[in-house]
Short mmCIF file of C-alpha atoms in Angstrom, two decimals:
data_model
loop_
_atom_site.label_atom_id
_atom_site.label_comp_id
_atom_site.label_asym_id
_atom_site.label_seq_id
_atom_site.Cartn_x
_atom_site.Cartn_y
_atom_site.Cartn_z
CA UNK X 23 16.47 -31.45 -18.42
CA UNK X 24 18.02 -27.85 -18.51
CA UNK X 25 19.86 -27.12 -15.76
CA UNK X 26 18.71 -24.33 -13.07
CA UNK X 27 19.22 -20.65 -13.56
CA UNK X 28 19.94 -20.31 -10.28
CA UNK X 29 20.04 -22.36 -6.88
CA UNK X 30 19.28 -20.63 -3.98
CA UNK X 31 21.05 -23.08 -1.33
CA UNK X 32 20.49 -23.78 2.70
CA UNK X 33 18.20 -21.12 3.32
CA UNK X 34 14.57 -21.03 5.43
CA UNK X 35 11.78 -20.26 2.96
CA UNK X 36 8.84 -19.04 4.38
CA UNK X 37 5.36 -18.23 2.60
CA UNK X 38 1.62 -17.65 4.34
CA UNK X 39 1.53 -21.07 5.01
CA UNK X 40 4.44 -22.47 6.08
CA UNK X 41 8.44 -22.61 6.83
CA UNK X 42 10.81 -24.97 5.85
CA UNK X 43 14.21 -25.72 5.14
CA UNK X 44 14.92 -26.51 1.36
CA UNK X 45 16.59 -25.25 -1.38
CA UNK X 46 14.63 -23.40 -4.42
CA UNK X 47 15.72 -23.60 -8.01
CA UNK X 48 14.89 -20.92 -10.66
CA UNK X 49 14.78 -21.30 -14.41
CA UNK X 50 13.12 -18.89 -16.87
CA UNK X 51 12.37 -16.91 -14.20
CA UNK X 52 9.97 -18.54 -12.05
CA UNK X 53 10.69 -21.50 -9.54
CA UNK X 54 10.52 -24.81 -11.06
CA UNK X 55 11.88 -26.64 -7.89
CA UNK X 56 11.96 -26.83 -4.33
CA UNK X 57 13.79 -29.47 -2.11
CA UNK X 58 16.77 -30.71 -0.69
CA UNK X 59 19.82 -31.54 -2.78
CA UNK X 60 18.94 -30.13 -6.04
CA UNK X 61 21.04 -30.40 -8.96
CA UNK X 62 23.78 -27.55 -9.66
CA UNK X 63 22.70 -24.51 -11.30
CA UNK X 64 24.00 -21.95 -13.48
CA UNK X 65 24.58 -19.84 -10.28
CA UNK X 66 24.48 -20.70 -6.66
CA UNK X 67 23.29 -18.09 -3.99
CA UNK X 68 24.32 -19.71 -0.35
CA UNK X 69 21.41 -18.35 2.07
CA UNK X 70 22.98 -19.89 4.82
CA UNK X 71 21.49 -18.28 8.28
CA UNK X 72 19.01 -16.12 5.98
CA UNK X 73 15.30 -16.16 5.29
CA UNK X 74 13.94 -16.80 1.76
CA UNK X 75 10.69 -14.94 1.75
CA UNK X 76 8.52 -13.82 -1.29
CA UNK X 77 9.27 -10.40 -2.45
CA UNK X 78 6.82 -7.95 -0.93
CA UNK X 79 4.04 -6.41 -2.49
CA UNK X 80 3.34 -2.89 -1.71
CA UNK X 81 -0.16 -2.31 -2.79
CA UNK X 82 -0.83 0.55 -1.81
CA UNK X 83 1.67 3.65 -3.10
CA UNK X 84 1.78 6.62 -4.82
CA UNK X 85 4.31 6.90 -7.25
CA UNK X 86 4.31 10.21 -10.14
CA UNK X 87 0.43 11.11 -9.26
CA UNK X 88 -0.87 14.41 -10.76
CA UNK X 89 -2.15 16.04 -7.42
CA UNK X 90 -3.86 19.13 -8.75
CA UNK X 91 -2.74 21.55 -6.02
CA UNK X 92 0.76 22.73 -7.55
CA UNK X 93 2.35 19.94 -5.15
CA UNK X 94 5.04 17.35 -7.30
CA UNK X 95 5.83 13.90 -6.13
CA UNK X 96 8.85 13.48 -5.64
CA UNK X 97 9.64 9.68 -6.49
CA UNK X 98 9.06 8.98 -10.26
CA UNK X 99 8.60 5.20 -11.07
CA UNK X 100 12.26 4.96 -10.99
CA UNK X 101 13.31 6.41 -8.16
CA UNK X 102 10.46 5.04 -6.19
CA UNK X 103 10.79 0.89 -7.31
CA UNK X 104 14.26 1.40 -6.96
CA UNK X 105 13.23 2.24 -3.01
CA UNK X 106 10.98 -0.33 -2.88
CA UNK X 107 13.43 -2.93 -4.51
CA UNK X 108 16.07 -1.96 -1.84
CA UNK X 109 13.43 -2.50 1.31
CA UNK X 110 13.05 -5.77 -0.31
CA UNK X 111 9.67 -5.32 -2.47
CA UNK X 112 9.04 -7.08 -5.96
CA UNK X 113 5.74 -5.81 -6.84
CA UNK X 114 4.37 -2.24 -6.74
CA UNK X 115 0.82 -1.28 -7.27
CA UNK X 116 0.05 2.45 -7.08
CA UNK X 117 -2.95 4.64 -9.07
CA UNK X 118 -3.76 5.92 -12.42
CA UNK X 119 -5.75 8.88 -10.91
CA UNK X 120 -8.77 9.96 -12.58
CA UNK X 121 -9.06 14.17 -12.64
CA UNK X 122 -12.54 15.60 -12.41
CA UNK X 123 -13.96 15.86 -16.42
CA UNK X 124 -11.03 13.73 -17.50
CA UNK X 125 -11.64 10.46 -19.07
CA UNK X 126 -10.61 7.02 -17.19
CA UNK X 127 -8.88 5.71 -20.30
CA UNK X 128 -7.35 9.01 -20.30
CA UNK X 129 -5.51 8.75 -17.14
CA UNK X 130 -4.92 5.34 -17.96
CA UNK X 131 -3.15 5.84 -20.31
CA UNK X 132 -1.42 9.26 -18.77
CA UNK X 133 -0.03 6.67 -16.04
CA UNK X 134 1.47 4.44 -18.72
CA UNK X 135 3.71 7.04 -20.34
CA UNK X 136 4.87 7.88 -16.59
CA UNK X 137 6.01 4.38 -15.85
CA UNK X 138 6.63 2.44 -18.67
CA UNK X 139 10.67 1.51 -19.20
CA UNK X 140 11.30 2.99 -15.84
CA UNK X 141 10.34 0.75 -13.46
CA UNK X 142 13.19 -1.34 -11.72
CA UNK X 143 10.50 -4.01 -10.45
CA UNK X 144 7.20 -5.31 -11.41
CA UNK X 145 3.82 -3.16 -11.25
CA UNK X 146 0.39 -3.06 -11.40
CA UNK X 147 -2.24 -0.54 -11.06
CA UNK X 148 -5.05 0.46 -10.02
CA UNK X 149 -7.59 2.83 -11.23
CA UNK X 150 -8.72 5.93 -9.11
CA UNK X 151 -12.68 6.66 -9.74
CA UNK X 152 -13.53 10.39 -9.12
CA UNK X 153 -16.08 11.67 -12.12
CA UNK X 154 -18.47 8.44 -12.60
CA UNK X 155 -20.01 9.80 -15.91
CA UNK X 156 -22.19 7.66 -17.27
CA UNK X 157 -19.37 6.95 -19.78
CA UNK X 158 -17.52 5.86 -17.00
CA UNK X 159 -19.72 3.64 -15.32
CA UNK X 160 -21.18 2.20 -18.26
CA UNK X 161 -18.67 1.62 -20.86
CA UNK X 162 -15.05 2.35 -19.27
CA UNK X 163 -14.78 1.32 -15.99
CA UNK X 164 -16.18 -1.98 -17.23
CA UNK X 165 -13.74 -2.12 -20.15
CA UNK X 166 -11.13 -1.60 -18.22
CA UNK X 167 -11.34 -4.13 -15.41
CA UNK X 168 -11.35 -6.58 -18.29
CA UNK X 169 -8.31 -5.14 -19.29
CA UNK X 170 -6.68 -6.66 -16.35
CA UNK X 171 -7.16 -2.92 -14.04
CA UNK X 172 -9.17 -4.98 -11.79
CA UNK X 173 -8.88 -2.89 -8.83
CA UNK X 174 -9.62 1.06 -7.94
CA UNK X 175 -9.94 3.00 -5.37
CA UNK X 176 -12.73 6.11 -4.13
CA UNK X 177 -12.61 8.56 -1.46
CA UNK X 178 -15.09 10.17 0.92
CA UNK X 179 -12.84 12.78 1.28
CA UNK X 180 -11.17 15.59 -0.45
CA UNK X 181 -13.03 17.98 -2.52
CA UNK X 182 -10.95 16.79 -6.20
CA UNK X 183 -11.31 13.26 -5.47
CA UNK X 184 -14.66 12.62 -2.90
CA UNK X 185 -17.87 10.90 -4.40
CA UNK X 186 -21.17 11.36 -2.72
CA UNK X 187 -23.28 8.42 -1.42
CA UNK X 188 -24.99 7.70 -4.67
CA UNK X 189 -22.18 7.86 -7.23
CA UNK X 190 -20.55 5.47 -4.41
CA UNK X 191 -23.15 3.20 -4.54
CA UNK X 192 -23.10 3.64 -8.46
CA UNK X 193 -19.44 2.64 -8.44
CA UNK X 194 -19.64 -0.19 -6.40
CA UNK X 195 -22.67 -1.78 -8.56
CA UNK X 196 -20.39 -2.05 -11.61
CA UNK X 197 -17.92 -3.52 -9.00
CA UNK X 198 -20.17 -6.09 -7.73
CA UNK X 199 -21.36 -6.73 -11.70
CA UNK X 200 -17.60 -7.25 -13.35
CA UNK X 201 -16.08 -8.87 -10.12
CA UNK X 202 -13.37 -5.83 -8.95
CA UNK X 203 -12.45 -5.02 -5.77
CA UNK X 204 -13.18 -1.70 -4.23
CA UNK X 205 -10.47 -0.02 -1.86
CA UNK X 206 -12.39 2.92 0.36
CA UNK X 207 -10.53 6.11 1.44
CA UNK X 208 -13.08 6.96 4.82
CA UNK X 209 -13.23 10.06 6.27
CA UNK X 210 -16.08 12.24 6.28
CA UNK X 211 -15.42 15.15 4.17
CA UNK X 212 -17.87 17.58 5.33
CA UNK X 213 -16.96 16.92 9.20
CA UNK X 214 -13.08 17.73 8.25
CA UNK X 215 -14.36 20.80 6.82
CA UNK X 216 -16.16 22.03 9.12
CA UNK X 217 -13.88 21.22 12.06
CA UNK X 218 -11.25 22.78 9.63
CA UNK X 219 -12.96 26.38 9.42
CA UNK X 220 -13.08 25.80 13.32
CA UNK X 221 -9.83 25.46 13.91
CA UNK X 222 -8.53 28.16 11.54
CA UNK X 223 -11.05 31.03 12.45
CA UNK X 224 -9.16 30.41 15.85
CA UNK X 225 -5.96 30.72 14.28
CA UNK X 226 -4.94 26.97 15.02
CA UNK X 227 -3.12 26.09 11.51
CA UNK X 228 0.32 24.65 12.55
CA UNK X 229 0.23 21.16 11.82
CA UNK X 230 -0.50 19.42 14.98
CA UNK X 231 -4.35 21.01 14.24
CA UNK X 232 -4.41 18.35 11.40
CA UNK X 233 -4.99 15.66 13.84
CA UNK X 234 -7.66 17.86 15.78
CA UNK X 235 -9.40 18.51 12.26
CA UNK X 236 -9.65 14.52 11.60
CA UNK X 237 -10.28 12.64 14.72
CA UNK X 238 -11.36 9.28 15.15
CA UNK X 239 -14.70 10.08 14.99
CA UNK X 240 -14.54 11.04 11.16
CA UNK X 241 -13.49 7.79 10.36
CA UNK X 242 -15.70 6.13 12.34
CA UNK X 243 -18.48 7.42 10.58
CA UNK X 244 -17.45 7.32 7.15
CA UNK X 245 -16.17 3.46 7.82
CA UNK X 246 -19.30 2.47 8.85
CA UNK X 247 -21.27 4.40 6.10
CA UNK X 248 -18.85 2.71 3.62
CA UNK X 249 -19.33 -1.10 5.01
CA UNK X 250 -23.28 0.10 4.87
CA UNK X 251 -23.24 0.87 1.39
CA UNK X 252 -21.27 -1.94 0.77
CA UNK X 253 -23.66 -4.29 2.63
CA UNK X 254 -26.73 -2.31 0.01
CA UNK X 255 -24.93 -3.16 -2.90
CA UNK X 256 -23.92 -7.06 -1.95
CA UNK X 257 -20.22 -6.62 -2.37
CA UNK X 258 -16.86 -6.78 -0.83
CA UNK X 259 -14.78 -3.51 0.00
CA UNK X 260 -11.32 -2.87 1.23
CA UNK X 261 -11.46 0.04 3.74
CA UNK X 262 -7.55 1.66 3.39
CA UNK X 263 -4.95 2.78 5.81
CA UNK X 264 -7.13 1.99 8.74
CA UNK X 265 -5.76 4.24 11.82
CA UNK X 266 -7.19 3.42 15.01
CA UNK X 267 -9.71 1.60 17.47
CA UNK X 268 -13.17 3.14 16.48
CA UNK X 269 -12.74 2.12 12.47
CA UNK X 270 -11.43 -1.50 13.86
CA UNK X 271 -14.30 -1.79 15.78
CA UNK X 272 -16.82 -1.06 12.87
CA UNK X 273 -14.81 -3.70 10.45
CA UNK X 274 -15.16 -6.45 12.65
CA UNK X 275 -18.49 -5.82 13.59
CA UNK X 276 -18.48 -6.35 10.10
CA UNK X 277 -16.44 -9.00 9.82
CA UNK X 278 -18.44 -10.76 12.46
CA UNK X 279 -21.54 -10.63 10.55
CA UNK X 280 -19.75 -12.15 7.99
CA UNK X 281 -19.35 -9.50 5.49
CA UNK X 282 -16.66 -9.92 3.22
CA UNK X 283 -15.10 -6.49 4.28
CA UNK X 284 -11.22 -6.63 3.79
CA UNK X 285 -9.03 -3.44 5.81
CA UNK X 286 -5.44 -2.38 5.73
CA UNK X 287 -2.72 -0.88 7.99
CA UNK X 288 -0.06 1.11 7.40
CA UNK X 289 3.49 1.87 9.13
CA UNK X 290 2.35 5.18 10.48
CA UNK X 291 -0.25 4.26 12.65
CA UNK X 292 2.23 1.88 14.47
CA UNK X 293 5.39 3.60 14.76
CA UNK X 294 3.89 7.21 14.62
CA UNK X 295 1.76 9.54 17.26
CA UNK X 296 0.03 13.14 16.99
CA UNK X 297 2.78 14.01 18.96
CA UNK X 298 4.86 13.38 15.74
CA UNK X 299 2.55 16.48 13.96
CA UNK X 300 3.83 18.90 17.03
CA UNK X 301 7.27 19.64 16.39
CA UNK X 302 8.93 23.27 16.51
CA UNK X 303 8.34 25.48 13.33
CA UNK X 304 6.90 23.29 10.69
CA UNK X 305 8.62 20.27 11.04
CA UNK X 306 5.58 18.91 11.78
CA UNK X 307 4.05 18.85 8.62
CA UNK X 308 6.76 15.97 7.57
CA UNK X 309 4.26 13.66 9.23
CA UNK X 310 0.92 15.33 8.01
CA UNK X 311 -1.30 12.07 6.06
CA UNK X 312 -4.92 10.99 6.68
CA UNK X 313 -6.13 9.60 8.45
CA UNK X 314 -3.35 11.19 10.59
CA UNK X 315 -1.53 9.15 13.26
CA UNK X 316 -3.24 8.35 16.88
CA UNK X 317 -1.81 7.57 20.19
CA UNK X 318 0.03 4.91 22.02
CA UNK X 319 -3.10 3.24 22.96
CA UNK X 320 -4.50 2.88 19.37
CA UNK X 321 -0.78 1.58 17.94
CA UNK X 322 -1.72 -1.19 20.46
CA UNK X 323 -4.80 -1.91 18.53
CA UNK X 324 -3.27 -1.87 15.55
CA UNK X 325 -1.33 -4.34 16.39
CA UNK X 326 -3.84 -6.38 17.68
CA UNK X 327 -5.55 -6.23 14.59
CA UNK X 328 -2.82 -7.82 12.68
CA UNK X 329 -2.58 -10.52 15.63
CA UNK X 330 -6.08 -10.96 15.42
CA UNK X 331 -7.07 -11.36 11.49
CA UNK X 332 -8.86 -7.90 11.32
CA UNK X 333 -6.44 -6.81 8.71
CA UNK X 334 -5.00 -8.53 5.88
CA UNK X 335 -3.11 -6.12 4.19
CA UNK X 336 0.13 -4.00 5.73
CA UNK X 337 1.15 -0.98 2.86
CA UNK X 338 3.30 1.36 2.81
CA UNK X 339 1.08 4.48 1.64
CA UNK X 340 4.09 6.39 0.23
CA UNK X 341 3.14 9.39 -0.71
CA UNK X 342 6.62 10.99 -0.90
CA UNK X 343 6.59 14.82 -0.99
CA UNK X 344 9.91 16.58 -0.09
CA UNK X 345 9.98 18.85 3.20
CA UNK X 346 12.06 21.27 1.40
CA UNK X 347 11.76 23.52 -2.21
CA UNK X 348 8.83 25.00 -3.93
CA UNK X 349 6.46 21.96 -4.48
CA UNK X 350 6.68 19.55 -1.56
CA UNK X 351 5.28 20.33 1.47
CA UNK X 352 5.96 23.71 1.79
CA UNK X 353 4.16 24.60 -2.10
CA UNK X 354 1.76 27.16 -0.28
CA UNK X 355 4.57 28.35 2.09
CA UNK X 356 6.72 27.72 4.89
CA UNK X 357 3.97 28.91 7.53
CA UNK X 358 1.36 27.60 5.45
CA UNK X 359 -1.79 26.40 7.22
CA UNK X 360 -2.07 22.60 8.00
CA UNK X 361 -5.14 22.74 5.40
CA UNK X 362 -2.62 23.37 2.66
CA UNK X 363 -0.31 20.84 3.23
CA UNK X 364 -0.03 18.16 0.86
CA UNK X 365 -0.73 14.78 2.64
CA UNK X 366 0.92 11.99 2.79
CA UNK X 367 4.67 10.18 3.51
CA UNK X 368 7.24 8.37 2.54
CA UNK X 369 7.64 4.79 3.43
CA UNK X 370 7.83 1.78 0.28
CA UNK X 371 11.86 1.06 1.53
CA UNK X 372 11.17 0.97 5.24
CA UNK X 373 7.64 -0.90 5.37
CA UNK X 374 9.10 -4.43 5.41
CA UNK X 375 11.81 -3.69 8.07
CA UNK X 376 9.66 -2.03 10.33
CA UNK X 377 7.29 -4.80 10.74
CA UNK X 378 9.22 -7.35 10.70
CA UNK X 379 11.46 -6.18 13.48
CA UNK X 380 8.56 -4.76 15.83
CA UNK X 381 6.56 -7.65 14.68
CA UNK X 382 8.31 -10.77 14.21
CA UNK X 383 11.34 -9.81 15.81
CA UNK X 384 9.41 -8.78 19.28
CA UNK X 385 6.74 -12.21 18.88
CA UNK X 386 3.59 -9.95 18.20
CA UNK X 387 3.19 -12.39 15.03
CA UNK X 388 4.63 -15.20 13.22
CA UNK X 389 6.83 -15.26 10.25
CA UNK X 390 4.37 -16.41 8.18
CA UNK X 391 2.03 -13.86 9.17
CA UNK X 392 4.42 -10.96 8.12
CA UNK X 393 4.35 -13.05 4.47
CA UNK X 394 0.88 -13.00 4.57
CA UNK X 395 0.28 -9.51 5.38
CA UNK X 396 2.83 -7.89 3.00
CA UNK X 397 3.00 -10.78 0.05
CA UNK X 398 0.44 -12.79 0.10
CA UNK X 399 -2.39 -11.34 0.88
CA UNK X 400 -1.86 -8.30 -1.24
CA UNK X 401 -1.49 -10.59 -4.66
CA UNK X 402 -4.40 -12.55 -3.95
CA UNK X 403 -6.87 -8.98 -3.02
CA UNK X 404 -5.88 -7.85 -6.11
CA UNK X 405 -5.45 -10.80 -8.75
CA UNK X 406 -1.97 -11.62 -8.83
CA UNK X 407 -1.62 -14.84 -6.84
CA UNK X 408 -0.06 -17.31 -7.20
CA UNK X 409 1.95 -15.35 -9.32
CA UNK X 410 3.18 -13.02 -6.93
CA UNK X 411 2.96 -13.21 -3.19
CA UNK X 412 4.39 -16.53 -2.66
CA UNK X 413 7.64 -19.22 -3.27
CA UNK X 414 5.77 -22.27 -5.06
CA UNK X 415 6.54 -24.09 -8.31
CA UNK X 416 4.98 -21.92 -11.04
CA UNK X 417 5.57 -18.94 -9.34
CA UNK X 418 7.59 -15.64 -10.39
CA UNK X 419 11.11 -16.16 -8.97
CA UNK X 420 10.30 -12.73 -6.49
CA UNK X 421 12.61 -13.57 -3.59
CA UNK X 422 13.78 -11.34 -0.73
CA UNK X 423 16.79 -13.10 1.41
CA UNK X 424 16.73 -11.70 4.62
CA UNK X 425 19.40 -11.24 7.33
CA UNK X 426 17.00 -11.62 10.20
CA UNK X 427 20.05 -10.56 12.89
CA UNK X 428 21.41 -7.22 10.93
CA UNK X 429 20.78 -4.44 13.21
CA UNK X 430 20.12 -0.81 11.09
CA UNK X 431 19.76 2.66 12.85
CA UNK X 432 16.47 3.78 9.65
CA UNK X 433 18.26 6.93 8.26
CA UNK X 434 17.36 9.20 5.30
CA UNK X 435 21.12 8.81 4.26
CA UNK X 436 20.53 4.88 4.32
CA UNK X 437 17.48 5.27 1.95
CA UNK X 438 16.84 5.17 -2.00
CA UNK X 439 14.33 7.18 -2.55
CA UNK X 440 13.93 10.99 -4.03
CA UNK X 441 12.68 12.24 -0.47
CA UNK X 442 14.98 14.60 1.44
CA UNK X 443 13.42 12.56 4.86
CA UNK X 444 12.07 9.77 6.57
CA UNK X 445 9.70 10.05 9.57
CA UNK X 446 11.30 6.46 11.35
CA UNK X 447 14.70 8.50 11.25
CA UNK X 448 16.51 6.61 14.05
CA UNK X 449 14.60 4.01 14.71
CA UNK X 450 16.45 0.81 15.31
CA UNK X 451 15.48 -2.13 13.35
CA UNK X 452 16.69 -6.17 13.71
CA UNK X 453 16.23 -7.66 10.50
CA UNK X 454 16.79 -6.70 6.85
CA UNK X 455 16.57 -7.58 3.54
CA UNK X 456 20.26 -8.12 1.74
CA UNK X 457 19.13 -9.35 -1.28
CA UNK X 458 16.51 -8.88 -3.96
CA UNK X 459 15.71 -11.09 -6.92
CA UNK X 460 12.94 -10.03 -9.51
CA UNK X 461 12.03 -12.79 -11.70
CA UNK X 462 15.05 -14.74 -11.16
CA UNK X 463 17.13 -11.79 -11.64
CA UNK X 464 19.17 -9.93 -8.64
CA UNK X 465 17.79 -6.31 -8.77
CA UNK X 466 19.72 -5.18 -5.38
CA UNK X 467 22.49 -6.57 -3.37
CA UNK X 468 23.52 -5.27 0.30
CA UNK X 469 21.79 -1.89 -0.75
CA UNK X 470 23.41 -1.43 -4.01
CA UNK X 471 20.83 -1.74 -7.43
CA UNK X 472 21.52 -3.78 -9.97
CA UNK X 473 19.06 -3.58 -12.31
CA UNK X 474 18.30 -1.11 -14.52
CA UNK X 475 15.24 1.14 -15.15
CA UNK X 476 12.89 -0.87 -17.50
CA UNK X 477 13.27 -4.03 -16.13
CA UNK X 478 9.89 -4.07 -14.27
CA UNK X 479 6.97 -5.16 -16.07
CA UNK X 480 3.54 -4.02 -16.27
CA UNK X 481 1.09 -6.31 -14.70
CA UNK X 482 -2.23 -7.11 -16.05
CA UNK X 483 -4.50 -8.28 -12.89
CA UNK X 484 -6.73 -11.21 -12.76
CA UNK X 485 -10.40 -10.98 -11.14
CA UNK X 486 -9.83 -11.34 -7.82
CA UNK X 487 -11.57 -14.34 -6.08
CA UNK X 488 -12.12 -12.21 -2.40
CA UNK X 489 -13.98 -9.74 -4.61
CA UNK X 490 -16.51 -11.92 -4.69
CA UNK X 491 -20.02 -11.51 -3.35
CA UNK X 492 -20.60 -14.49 -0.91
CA UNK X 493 -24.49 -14.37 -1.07
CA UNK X 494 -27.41 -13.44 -3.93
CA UNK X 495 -28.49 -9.68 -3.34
CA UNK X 496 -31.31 -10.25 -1.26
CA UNK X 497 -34.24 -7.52 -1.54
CA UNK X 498 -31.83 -5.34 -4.51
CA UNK X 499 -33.22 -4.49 -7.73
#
């Protein structure tokens, strides 16, 4: 028998299942062998005192999106997998955004000649739906999902991207029909809007009035109308960047009716506040996103929604737009209203860190719950498990070795993306990844990248088995 690759010696591997003490051997790329006392490889990595956990996936960022509004983002596919690579990510999985009167295959196809040979680390995508033509719905949407684009996304807010009820329910027919999973965007458009004129006719625009103009209440309603539509068209949904306790409570009601309703979390609404959005000048608008962050009271139900199994994903939602220069978040102006901001964050490097210190590092879950949130889960939503999202024999060699005792003070400075901040600037993290591999291959060491730009791979998805539908459509046409 060829010998290993590589031997990754004396380390604790963890997946969504279990931890263990073994050693894992990689040839070809994937891991052919896990145990004790394997034979010598080609190169030896001792992970003495370290984790060996599966590279993460980040399945939900935005990485070189047209935006429509004069804003640029400013992470390209390089910059930004390089980021995520560094925070100890192996798999990336932002949006081919659909413009209004554009084709699907169009933007498809757009998205490719933005990331192909630039990518650092694997990546998939998925598809956003906001013009569902009859062209769309009933020739490329289809088409595409058996293409491997097995996922997209719609929004219920936003006047370039929102669907109404119908084309939702439209959408999520042909979802239901080719076996893709939905991801939901909720937030009721016309309630933002109107609370919007509100606040500006009375000359409230700084950016703390963001959070006034979406409270919890919006996304109450639209997560409720979303699982209802859902439960109309017999088929599982993914409600996105969840923020608080009145969305929670609609998804498990949901949940406890035994709707196969999936939700996500992201690092904002645990380590962030609406006192964040009130900062002198516009400073504020660094931590403008939607739904935007709550209070204390609601990170603690957050958190008790990854305890509890309300959530299984945790993304990052980068959506990095620089503070400073003509077409970040200041394109409309330094005073510009909050309206006029362009929404969103930065956060692929600093998602693992974050929650694995506050989470596993202060007991509020398990090891292998932090795999299954960021790894795991992720890859199997979307049709990449057992590929991705886990350290078994067959697998992609994806491997994160983590120091789980290094203490780092989160500082732009520290960070690898194209961002000129971070909103977690001096927060103080135990535990952090010091290694990276990508397929068997070391893509960042102790902060410093290895790899070079066109070593990720496009990722064709599989159907994904939570997609679905666990019953017959009862009563549907």
């Amino acid at each position: 028998m060829d010998p290993f690759d590589l031997v990754i010696r004396h380390g604790t591997v963890a997946t969504a299942g279990d931890v263990q003490r073994c050693d894992v051997g990689i040839r070809g790329g994937r891991v052919v062998a896990l145990g004790e006392g394997l034979a010598k490889g080609k190169e030896e990595i001792d992970a003495t005192g370290l984790l060996v956990l599966p590279g993460g996936v980040d399945a939900h960022c935005h990485f070189d999106q047209p935006t429509g509004d004069g804003s640029v983002m400013a992470d390209d596919f390089t910059s930004g997998t390089r980021s995520a690579a560094c925070g100890g990510t192996t798999t990336v999985i932002p949006f081919a955004c659909q413009m209004k009167g554009q084709s699907l295959r169009a933007a498809v196809e757009d998205y490719h000649r933005r990331a192909d040979g630039k990518a650092v680390i694997d990546y998939a995508f998925h598809l956003i739906v906001t013009d569902p033509t009859e062209q769309v719905i009933g020739q490329e949407l289809p088409a595409l999902i058996r293409d491997g684009y097995t996922s997209f996304k719609i929004y219920m807010t936003y006047d370039s991207l929102k669907l109404n009820d119908r084309q939702i329910l439209e959408v999520l027919d042909v979802a239901r029909r080719e076996g893709a999973m939905v991801m939901i965007h909720a937030e009721n458009s016309d309630c933002i809007a109107w609370l919007t004129d509100k606040l500006e006719l009375a000359g409230k625009t700084a950016p703390k009035y963001h959070a006034a103009a979406r409270p919890m209440v919006v996304e109450r309603e639209a997560t409720h109308r979303a699982i209802a539509l859902a439960e109309l068209a017999d088929v599982p949904i993914l409600i996105v960047h969840v923020s608080g306790a009145e969305a929670v409570e609609q998804i498990r009601w949901a949940q406890g009716r035994g709707m196969r309703i999936y939700a996500e979390t992201c690092p904002q609404y645990l380590f962030l506040t609406a006192d964040d959005l009130d900062q002198p000048g516009h400073e504020g608008s660094k931590c403008i996103c939607s739904p935007p962050p709550r209070d204390k009271a609601n990170q603690q139900v957050i958190w008790d929604g990854l305890q509890g199994g309300v959530f299984q994903v945790f993304s990052s939602d980068h959506a990095p737009f620089r503070f400073d220069g003509p077409d970040g978040k200041q394109v409309h102006g330094a005073d510009a209203p909050f309206s006029k901001v362009p929404n969103g964050i930065p956060g692929v490097e600093t998602r693992l860190p974050l929650l694995f210190s506050a989470g596993v590092g202060e007991g509020r879950i398990t090891l292998e719950q932090f795999v299954a949130l960021t790894s795991a889960n992720p890859a199997r939503l979307y049709g990449l498990y057992p590929r991705k999202g886990t350290i078994a024999v067959g697998s992609d060699a994806d491997v994160a070795l983590w120091d789980p005792q290094r203490e780092v003070t989160i500082s732009n400075a520290l960070l690898h993306h194209n961002v000129d901040y971070t909103p977690y600037e001096g927060i103080r993290v135990t535990g952090w990844p010091v290694l990276t591999l990508s397929r068997g291959a070391v893509v960042q060491r102790d902060g410093t990248l290895t790899a070079q730009p066109g070593h990720g791979q496009f990722l064709p998805c599989d159907l994904p088995a939570p997609a679905r539908p666990r019953t017959g459509r009862a009563g549907a046409v």
